[in-house]
Amino acid sequence: MKFKEKKKIALALSGGGIKAAAFHIGVCLALREKGFSFAGGSPAEVERNFPEDNPLTIRSYVGSSAGSVISTFLASGFSVEAIIEAFERGVRTDLHKLKRADADYENMTKLKPITYRDIFNLNGGSFIKFVPNVLRRRSMITGGLEALVKNGFKIDGLFTTRGLERYFRRHVWPQNRFDSLGVELYIIATQLNHSRKVVFGNFGKTWKTGTIKYADFSTISQSVAASASLPPVFAPYKIRNQKGKELFFFDGEIRDTLSTHVAADHGADLVISSYSIQPYHYTKEFGSLSNYGIPMIINQALYQVIEQKIQKHKEYQSQIKSILKAVDGYFKQTDLPEEHRDKLKQIIIDRVNFQPNTDYLYIHPSPLDHEMFFVDHFSLNPKILGRIVHIGFKSALNELRKHDI
């Protein structure tokens, strides 16, 4: 894969809580170490700081859940150092050892520290209503556990992402419109009351294709809040569409773990995808997950489902390439006219919405990185975040070395 010959590079970042965000930061540090740069800011800033002929410049971002947070930071023009500083809240840790020695740290664009209060807004009204409801309605309890769960737990989430929306609106990109950016930013969410994935971005209009809606009615901060609403921790996020109708959205990874196709569909010929999900593989050091209780077992079950979805995605890309190669081989072997071969290949490409000139690079933790599995998804502890950043950095370097870069 000849990276420097690529005309449009995209970065696709998946979800997984604060843990995933830290992993993505490590990946970004490794990419920069290998010569990649992250374009961001207004059209004028991008034109001034990132000339079109600059190789290895990332100009398109796709983010789901936690990935939408990091993607929006980068698309808004903040440096990796500024993002690290925001998560560290000013605490100096080993993260800084990974920073570029020539980085003008003191003069870099500052980003307001992101705190637990920004991330976790207690869903107060719904939770308070729940408690007296349970005490008052005895018949609900006598109806059995299922009745209690169905009728009692009608809160739609323990927390809301309203604080996150406010943080991005006030402190990250106050213009708050996709069309005010000088780069492409696509944020993925899932429509609650529908079986539909939603892609928020600068499309000029809202339109649908199959089970995907491309929506132009949301602000950037609303889109991040919607994408990051992971159930049952966070309540679905409400956005009014262009007709004034209230629609609810939640986590962007419910339907698709990776949305690399969004970047490819919009012209990217290299999509770098970072995801932090890696199921636990048995070692003597940690032993069996059966010793760690229900939370870790549920974690493993979810991780295995997600990993299977990712593998299916990779296999699909590989299968289409194999089919096109087989068509080529058959036509050459039987000495059939090239124009018929090209027409058949184009029919296949159009039917399956395949981008033959797009290459994909997948970066994820190794099964040996057990800390990625066991650590809390929502910890802002600087030491923990520092270790995860190192894992992301190492994972990206290992993958990039396979491609001689």
Short mmCIF file of C-alpha atoms in Angstrom, two decimals:
data_model
loop_
_atom_site.label_atom_id
_atom_site.label_comp_id
_atom_site.label_asym_id
_atom_site.label_seq_id
_atom_site.Cartn_x
_atom_site.Cartn_y
_atom_site.Cartn_z
CA MET A 1 0.00 0.00 0.00
CA LYS A 2 1.57 3.30 -1.12
CA PHE A 3 0.32 5.74 1.49
CA LYS A 4 1.89 8.87 0.00
CA GLU A 5 0.07 8.32 -3.28
CA LYS A 6 -3.33 8.45 -1.60
CA LYS A 7 -5.37 11.51 -2.55
CA LYS A 8 -7.92 11.53 0.27
CA ILE A 9 -7.29 9.97 3.68
CA ALA A 10 -10.01 9.43 6.26
CA LEU A 11 -9.87 8.49 9.93
CA ALA A 12 -12.75 6.39 11.32
CA LEU A 13 -12.95 6.11 15.12
CA SER A 14 -15.26 3.70 16.92
CA GLY A 15 -16.86 3.84 20.37
CA GLY A 16 -16.14 2.24 23.73
CA GLY A 17 -16.30 4.99 26.35
CA ILE A 18 -13.42 7.10 27.65
CA LYS A 19 -11.22 4.01 27.30
CA ALA A 20 -11.76 4.06 23.52
CA ALA A 21 -11.09 7.81 23.39
CA ALA A 22 -7.71 7.29 25.09
CA PHE A 23 -6.88 4.44 22.70
CA HIS A 24 -7.70 6.70 19.72
CA ILE A 25 -5.41 9.41 21.10
CA GLY A 26 -2.56 6.89 21.21
CA VAL A 27 -3.31 5.89 17.63
CA CYS A 28 -3.23 9.55 16.56
CA LEU A 29 0.15 10.03 18.25
CA ALA A 30 1.54 7.04 16.33
CA LEU A 31 0.09 8.27 13.04
CA ARG A 32 1.71 11.64 13.56
CA GLU A 33 4.99 9.93 14.46
CA LYS A 34 4.85 8.29 11.03
CA GLY A 35 4.24 11.53 9.16
CA PHE A 36 0.46 11.85 9.10
CA SER A 37 -1.14 15.20 9.94
CA PHE A 38 -4.68 16.08 11.00
CA ALA A 39 -6.33 18.90 9.08
CA GLY A 40 -8.96 20.84 10.98
CA GLY A 41 -10.55 24.19 11.65
CA SER A 42 -12.28 26.66 9.37
CA PRO A 43 -11.92 26.49 5.54
CA ALA A 44 -9.43 29.39 5.67
CA GLU A 45 -7.36 27.72 8.40
CA VAL A 46 -7.27 24.41 6.55
CA GLU A 47 -6.27 26.09 3.29
CA ARG A 48 -3.52 28.06 5.05
CA ASN A 49 -2.09 25.26 7.20
CA PHE A 50 -2.69 22.13 5.11
CA PRO A 51 -1.97 22.64 1.39
CA GLU A 52 -3.69 20.21 -0.96
CA ASP A 53 -0.36 18.76 -2.14
CA ASN A 54 0.65 17.75 1.42
CA PRO A 55 0.87 13.94 1.50
CA LEU A 56 -0.45 11.93 4.45
CA THR A 57 -2.92 14.63 5.51
CA ILE A 58 -6.18 13.38 7.01
CA ARG A 59 -9.08 15.53 5.78
CA SER A 60 -12.09 13.37 6.54
CA TYR A 61 -13.30 12.10 9.93
CA VAL A 62 -15.96 9.53 10.83
CA GLY A 63 -16.84 9.09 14.49
CA SER A 64 -19.20 6.91 16.51
CA SER A 65 -19.87 7.38 20.23
CA ALA A 66 -16.49 8.10 21.90
CA GLY A 67 -14.99 8.23 18.41
CA SER A 68 -17.28 11.15 17.60
CA VAL A 69 -15.72 13.09 20.49
CA ILE A 70 -12.13 12.66 19.27
CA SER A 71 -13.13 13.13 15.61
CA THR A 72 -14.81 16.43 16.41
CA PHE A 73 -11.80 17.66 18.39
CA LEU A 74 -9.52 16.95 15.42
CA ALA A 75 -11.91 18.32 12.79
CA SER A 76 -12.20 21.51 14.87
CA GLY A 77 -8.44 22.02 14.59
CA PHE A 78 -7.26 21.05 18.07
CA SER A 79 -3.87 19.42 18.39
CA VAL A 80 -3.35 16.00 19.93
CA GLU A 81 -1.60 17.76 22.83
CA ALA A 82 -4.66 19.92 23.44
CA ILE A 83 -6.88 16.83 23.52
CA ILE A 84 -4.54 15.08 25.97
CA GLU A 85 -4.52 18.18 28.15
CA ALA A 86 -8.32 18.31 28.13
CA PHE A 87 -8.57 14.75 29.41
CA GLU A 88 -5.71 15.09 31.86
CA ARG A 89 -7.21 18.23 33.37
CA GLY A 90 -3.75 19.66 33.84
CA VAL A 91 -2.27 16.64 35.60
CA ARG A 92 1.22 15.81 34.32
CA THR A 93 1.67 12.08 33.64
CA ASP A 94 3.70 9.83 31.39
CA LEU A 95 1.44 10.81 28.51
CA HIS A 96 3.69 13.78 27.87
CA LYS A 97 6.63 11.54 27.09
CA LEU A 98 4.88 10.65 23.85
CA LYS A 99 4.49 14.26 22.78
CA ARG A 100 6.62 15.53 19.95
CA ALA A 101 9.73 17.19 21.32
CA ASP A 102 9.35 20.19 19.02
CA ALA A 103 5.68 20.81 19.91
CA ASP A 104 5.13 24.41 21.02
CA TYR A 105 3.17 23.21 24.01
CA GLU A 106 2.76 26.52 25.81
CA ASN A 107 1.45 28.33 22.74
CA MET A 108 -0.81 25.61 21.41
CA THR A 109 -4.55 26.14 21.11
CA LYS A 110 -6.03 25.43 24.52
CA LEU A 111 -9.04 23.21 25.02
CA LYS A 112 -11.15 23.46 28.16
CA PRO A 113 -10.62 20.42 30.43
CA ILE A 114 -13.38 17.88 30.01
CA THR A 115 -14.67 16.68 33.38
CA TYR A 116 -17.01 14.03 34.75
CA ARG A 117 -19.64 16.74 35.05
CA ASP A 118 -19.43 17.39 31.29
CA ILE A 119 -19.74 13.69 30.51
CA PHE A 120 -22.21 12.53 33.16
CA ASN A 121 -25.32 14.64 33.72
CA LEU A 122 -27.62 12.84 36.15
CA ASN A 123 -30.98 12.12 34.53
CA GLY A 124 -32.52 13.64 37.66
CA GLY A 125 -36.20 14.08 36.81
CA SER A 126 -36.77 10.56 35.58
CA PHE A 127 -34.76 8.94 38.37
CA ILE A 128 -36.52 10.86 41.15
CA LYS A 129 -39.91 9.94 39.72
CA PHE A 130 -38.94 6.26 39.66
CA VAL A 131 -38.26 5.83 43.41
CA PRO A 132 -41.61 6.95 44.87
CA ASN A 133 -43.35 5.16 42.01
CA VAL A 134 -41.89 1.83 43.12
CA LEU A 135 -42.81 2.44 46.77
CA ARG A 136 -46.33 3.57 45.94
CA ARG A 137 -47.38 0.83 43.52
CA ARG A 138 -47.33 -2.36 45.57
CA SER A 139 -49.31 -4.26 42.94
CA MET A 140 -46.42 -3.80 40.58
CA ILE A 141 -44.12 -5.66 42.98
CA THR A 142 -46.59 -8.44 43.76
CA GLY A 143 -46.86 -9.01 40.02
CA GLY A 144 -43.35 -10.44 40.10
CA LEU A 145 -39.84 -9.41 39.09
CA GLU A 146 -40.72 -8.98 35.43
CA ALA A 147 -43.54 -6.58 36.31
CA LEU A 148 -41.15 -4.62 38.52
CA VAL A 149 -38.59 -4.31 35.75
CA LYS A 150 -41.13 -3.42 33.04
CA ASN A 151 -43.19 -0.96 35.03
CA GLY A 152 -40.69 0.36 37.52
CA PHE A 153 -37.60 0.97 35.45
CA LYS A 154 -39.15 3.38 33.00
CA ILE A 155 -36.25 5.80 33.25
CA ASP A 156 -34.57 5.98 29.87
CA GLY A 157 -31.04 6.22 31.22
CA LEU A 158 -29.11 6.97 34.42
CA PHE A 159 -27.40 9.97 32.84
CA THR A 160 -27.86 12.26 29.85
CA THR A 161 -25.37 13.66 27.35
CA ARG A 162 -26.71 17.21 27.69
CA GLY A 163 -23.48 18.25 29.42
CA LEU A 164 -21.45 16.89 26.53
CA GLU A 165 -23.60 18.82 24.05
CA ARG A 166 -23.09 22.03 26.03
CA TYR A 167 -19.32 21.44 26.26
CA PHE A 168 -18.92 21.07 22.49
CA ARG A 169 -21.24 23.98 21.72
CA ARG A 170 -19.45 26.38 24.05
CA HIS A 171 -15.83 25.27 24.08
CA VAL A 172 -14.98 23.20 20.99
CA TRP A 173 -16.64 24.63 17.86
CA PRO A 174 -19.00 27.53 18.70
CA GLN A 175 -20.02 27.92 15.01
CA ASN A 176 -21.55 24.48 15.58
CA ARG A 177 -22.34 23.78 11.91
CA PHE A 178 -20.86 21.05 9.77
CA ASP A 179 -20.58 23.41 6.80
CA SER A 180 -18.41 25.82 8.85
CA LEU A 181 -15.56 23.27 8.96
CA GLY A 182 -12.82 23.10 6.36
CA VAL A 183 -12.78 19.29 6.51
CA GLU A 184 -15.37 16.54 6.33
CA LEU A 185 -16.89 15.36 9.59
CA TYR A 186 -19.45 12.56 9.76
CA ILE A 187 -20.99 11.55 13.09
CA ILE A 188 -22.88 8.26 13.38
CA ALA A 189 -25.95 7.66 15.55
CA THR A 190 -28.87 5.23 15.66
CA GLN A 191 -32.51 6.30 15.49
CA LEU A 192 -34.27 4.99 18.60
CA ASN A 193 -37.77 4.43 17.24
CA HIS A 194 -36.66 2.96 13.93
CA SER A 195 -34.27 0.32 12.55
CA ARG A 196 -32.06 2.95 10.97
CA LYS A 197 -28.50 4.20 11.19
CA VAL A 198 -28.16 7.98 10.89
CA VAL A 199 -25.13 9.81 9.51
CA PHE A 200 -24.96 13.49 10.51
CA GLY A 201 -22.90 15.77 8.30
CA ASN A 202 -22.85 18.55 5.73
CA PHE A 203 -25.09 17.08 3.03
CA GLY A 204 -27.18 20.09 2.02
CA LYS A 205 -30.32 18.02 2.51
CA THR A 206 -31.61 14.96 4.37
CA TRP A 207 -32.02 11.78 2.37
CA LYS A 208 -32.23 8.00 2.85
CA THR A 209 -30.77 4.96 1.19
CA GLY A 210 -31.80 1.53 2.47
CA THR A 211 -31.49 1.53 6.25
CA ILE A 212 -29.24 4.60 6.38
CA LYS A 213 -30.37 8.20 6.75
CA TYR A 214 -27.99 11.04 5.84
CA ALA A 215 -29.17 13.93 8.01
CA ASP A 216 -28.48 17.63 7.60
CA PHE A 217 -30.70 18.97 10.39
CA SER A 218 -28.43 18.58 13.42
CA THR A 219 -25.72 20.78 14.88
CA ILE A 220 -22.30 19.27 15.58
CA SER A 221 -22.77 19.35 19.36
CA GLN A 222 -26.19 17.68 19.11
CA SER A 223 -24.76 14.99 16.85
CA VAL A 224 -21.96 14.19 19.31
CA ALA A 225 -24.46 14.03 22.19
CA ALA A 226 -26.71 11.70 20.18
CA SER A 227 -23.86 9.42 19.09
CA ALA A 228 -22.46 9.15 22.63
CA SER A 229 -25.79 8.18 24.25
CA LEU A 230 -24.84 4.62 25.15
CA PRO A 231 -27.76 2.70 26.73
CA PRO A 232 -28.53 2.09 29.55
CA VAL A 233 -25.92 4.47 30.98
CA PHE A 234 -27.15 7.45 28.93
CA ALA A 235 -30.68 8.37 27.92
CA PRO A 236 -31.45 8.72 24.18
CA TYR A 237 -30.84 12.26 22.92
CA LYS A 238 -33.64 14.31 21.36
CA ILE A 239 -33.15 16.35 18.16
CA ARG A 240 -35.76 18.18 16.11
CA ASN A 241 -35.59 17.49 12.39
CA GLN A 242 -36.13 20.04 9.62
CA LYS A 243 -39.92 19.63 9.96
CA GLY A 244 -39.87 20.25 13.71
CA LYS A 245 -40.52 16.62 14.62
CA GLU A 246 -38.77 15.32 17.75
CA LEU A 247 -36.57 12.32 17.02
CA PHE A 248 -34.58 10.34 19.58
CA PHE A 249 -31.12 8.96 18.91
CA PHE A 250 -28.66 6.78 20.77
CA ASP A 251 -25.27 5.11 20.41
CA GLY A 252 -23.79 5.16 16.91
CA GLU A 253 -22.50 1.60 17.12
CA ILE A 254 -25.80 -0.20 17.67
CA ARG A 255 -26.20 -1.15 14.00
CA ASP A 256 -22.63 -0.91 12.67
CA THR A 257 -19.48 -1.13 14.75
CA LEU A 258 -17.41 0.38 11.95
CA SER A 259 -18.81 2.90 9.48
CA THR A 260 -15.78 3.03 7.20
CA HIS A 261 -18.12 2.94 4.20
CA VAL A 262 -19.19 6.53 4.96
CA ALA A 263 -15.67 7.81 4.24
CA ALA A 264 -15.26 5.54 1.20
CA ASP A 265 -18.63 6.62 -0.21
CA HIS A 266 -17.45 10.22 -0.04
CA GLY A 267 -14.24 9.68 -1.97
CA ALA A 268 -11.65 8.52 0.56
CA ASP A 269 -9.12 6.16 -1.02
CA LEU A 270 -7.52 5.28 2.34
CA VAL A 271 -9.61 4.74 5.46
CA ILE A 272 -7.70 4.29 8.72
CA SER A 273 -9.99 2.69 11.29
CA SER A 274 -9.26 2.58 15.01
CA TYR A 275 -11.30 0.45 17.40
CA SER A 276 -10.56 -0.58 20.97
CA ILE A 277 -12.65 -3.76 21.25
CA GLN A 278 -10.66 -6.94 21.83
CA PRO A 279 -12.15 -10.00 23.60
CA TYR A 280 -10.15 -11.58 26.40
CA HIS A 281 -7.91 -14.53 25.50
CA TYR A 282 -7.06 -16.87 28.37
CA THR A 283 -3.71 -16.55 30.15
CA LYS A 284 -2.42 -18.12 33.35
CA GLU A 285 -1.71 -14.67 34.75
CA PHE A 286 -5.39 -13.60 34.74
CA GLY A 287 -7.10 -16.99 34.65
CA SER A 288 -10.70 -17.65 33.66
CA LEU A 289 -13.28 -14.87 33.41
CA SER A 290 -15.62 -17.09 35.41
CA ASN A 291 -13.61 -15.98 38.46
CA TYR A 292 -14.39 -12.30 37.87
CA GLY A 293 -18.18 -12.37 38.04
CA ILE A 294 -21.09 -11.20 35.93
CA PRO A 295 -19.72 -7.80 34.74
CA MET A 296 -16.64 -9.31 33.08
CA ILE A 297 -18.64 -12.17 31.56
CA ILE A 298 -21.15 -9.71 30.08
CA ASN A 299 -18.21 -7.64 28.84
CA GLN A 300 -16.74 -10.67 27.08
CA ALA A 301 -20.09 -11.57 25.51
CA LEU A 302 -20.54 -8.04 24.12
CA TYR A 303 -16.95 -7.87 22.91
CA GLN A 304 -17.31 -11.17 21.07
CA VAL A 305 -20.48 -10.00 19.34
CA ILE A 306 -18.78 -6.75 18.31
CA GLU A 307 -15.64 -8.54 17.14
CA GLN A 308 -17.74 -10.86 14.99
CA LYS A 309 -19.44 -7.86 13.36
CA ILE A 310 -16.05 -6.31 12.59
CA GLN A 311 -14.72 -9.57 11.16
CA LYS A 312 -17.80 -9.90 8.94
CA HIS A 313 -17.15 -6.38 7.68
CA LYS A 314 -13.52 -7.22 6.83
CA GLU A 315 -14.48 -10.54 5.23
CA TYR A 316 -17.09 -8.80 3.08
CA GLN A 317 -14.48 -6.41 1.66
CA SER A 318 -12.14 -9.32 0.99
CA GLN A 319 -14.85 -11.40 -0.69
CA ILE A 320 -15.82 -8.62 -3.11
CA LYS A 321 -12.16 -8.19 -4.10
CA SER A 322 -11.90 -11.96 -4.65
CA ILE A 323 -15.01 -11.95 -6.86
CA LEU A 324 -13.65 -9.11 -9.00
CA LYS A 325 -10.31 -10.91 -9.28
CA ALA A 326 -12.10 -14.13 -10.31
CA VAL A 327 -13.99 -12.24 -13.03
CA ASP A 328 -10.69 -10.85 -14.31
CA GLY A 329 -9.14 -14.32 -14.35
CA TYR A 330 -12.08 -15.94 -16.12
CA PHE A 331 -12.21 -13.36 -18.90
CA LYS A 332 -8.47 -13.63 -19.49
CA GLN A 333 -8.56 -17.43 -19.47
CA THR A 334 -11.41 -17.62 -21.97
CA ASP A 335 -10.11 -14.70 -24.05
CA LEU A 336 -13.42 -12.83 -23.81
CA PRO A 337 -13.66 -9.13 -24.80
CA GLU A 338 -12.34 -6.70 -22.18
CA GLU A 339 -15.31 -4.35 -22.56
CA HIS A 340 -17.66 -7.09 -21.34
CA ARG A 341 -15.37 -7.82 -18.42
CA ASP A 342 -15.29 -4.17 -17.38
CA LYS A 343 -19.07 -3.89 -17.72
CA LEU A 344 -19.65 -6.97 -15.54
CA LYS A 345 -17.21 -5.73 -12.90
CA GLN A 346 -18.94 -2.35 -12.83
CA ILE A 347 -22.32 -4.02 -12.38
CA ILE A 348 -20.95 -5.94 -9.36
CA ILE A 349 -19.36 -2.80 -7.90
CA ASP A 350 -22.58 -0.79 -8.26
CA ARG A 351 -24.82 -3.53 -6.84
CA VAL A 352 -22.80 -3.99 -3.66
CA ASN A 353 -21.70 -0.34 -3.32
CA PHE A 354 -18.02 -1.31 -3.36
CA GLN A 355 -15.16 1.19 -3.72
CA PRO A 356 -12.42 -0.75 -5.56
CA ASN A 357 -9.78 1.98 -5.21
CA THR A 358 -10.18 2.34 -1.45
CA ASP A 359 -7.74 0.66 0.93
CA TYR A 360 -8.49 0.03 4.61
CA LEU A 361 -6.15 -0.02 7.58
CA TYR A 362 -7.50 -1.50 10.83
CA ILE A 363 -5.86 -0.65 14.15
CA HIS A 364 -6.93 -2.45 17.34
CA PRO A 365 -5.41 -3.83 20.55
CA SER A 366 -3.60 -7.15 20.65
CA PRO A 367 -5.21 -10.02 22.58
CA LEU A 368 -2.15 -9.73 24.84
CA ASP A 369 -3.19 -6.21 25.91
CA HIS A 370 -5.33 -7.52 28.77
CA GLU A 371 -5.58 -4.13 30.43
CA MET A 372 -7.74 -2.92 27.56
CA PHE A 373 -10.30 -5.54 28.55
CA PHE A 374 -10.26 -5.19 32.33
CA VAL A 375 -10.03 -1.44 32.77
CA ASP A 376 -13.14 0.70 33.40
CA HIS A 377 -14.73 2.16 30.25
CA PHE A 378 -15.42 5.52 31.90
CA SER A 379 -12.40 6.24 34.09
CA LEU A 380 -10.71 9.66 33.88
CA ASN A 381 -7.84 8.49 36.10
CA PRO A 382 -4.72 9.98 34.43
CA LYS A 383 -2.54 6.91 35.12
CA ILE A 384 -5.10 4.56 33.57
CA LEU A 385 -5.60 6.84 30.57
CA GLY A 386 -1.84 7.09 30.17
CA ARG A 387 -1.46 3.31 29.95
CA ILE A 388 -4.28 3.04 27.41
CA VAL A 389 -2.75 5.79 25.27
CA HIS A 390 0.48 3.76 25.25
CA ILE A 391 -1.45 0.68 24.13
CA GLY A 392 -3.06 2.66 21.29
CA PHE A 393 0.32 4.07 20.30
CA LYS A 394 1.94 0.63 20.27
CA SER A 395 -0.98 -0.99 18.41
CA ALA A 396 -0.86 1.63 15.66
CA LEU A 397 2.93 1.39 15.24
CA ASN A 398 2.74 -2.40 14.97
CA GLU A 399 0.10 -2.16 12.25
CA LEU A 400 1.88 0.60 10.32
CA ARG A 401 5.14 -1.39 10.32
CA LYS A 402 3.35 -4.17 8.40
CA HIS A 403 2.90 -1.68 5.58
CA ASP A 404 6.48 -0.39 5.63
CA ILE A 405 5.68 3.03 7.01
#
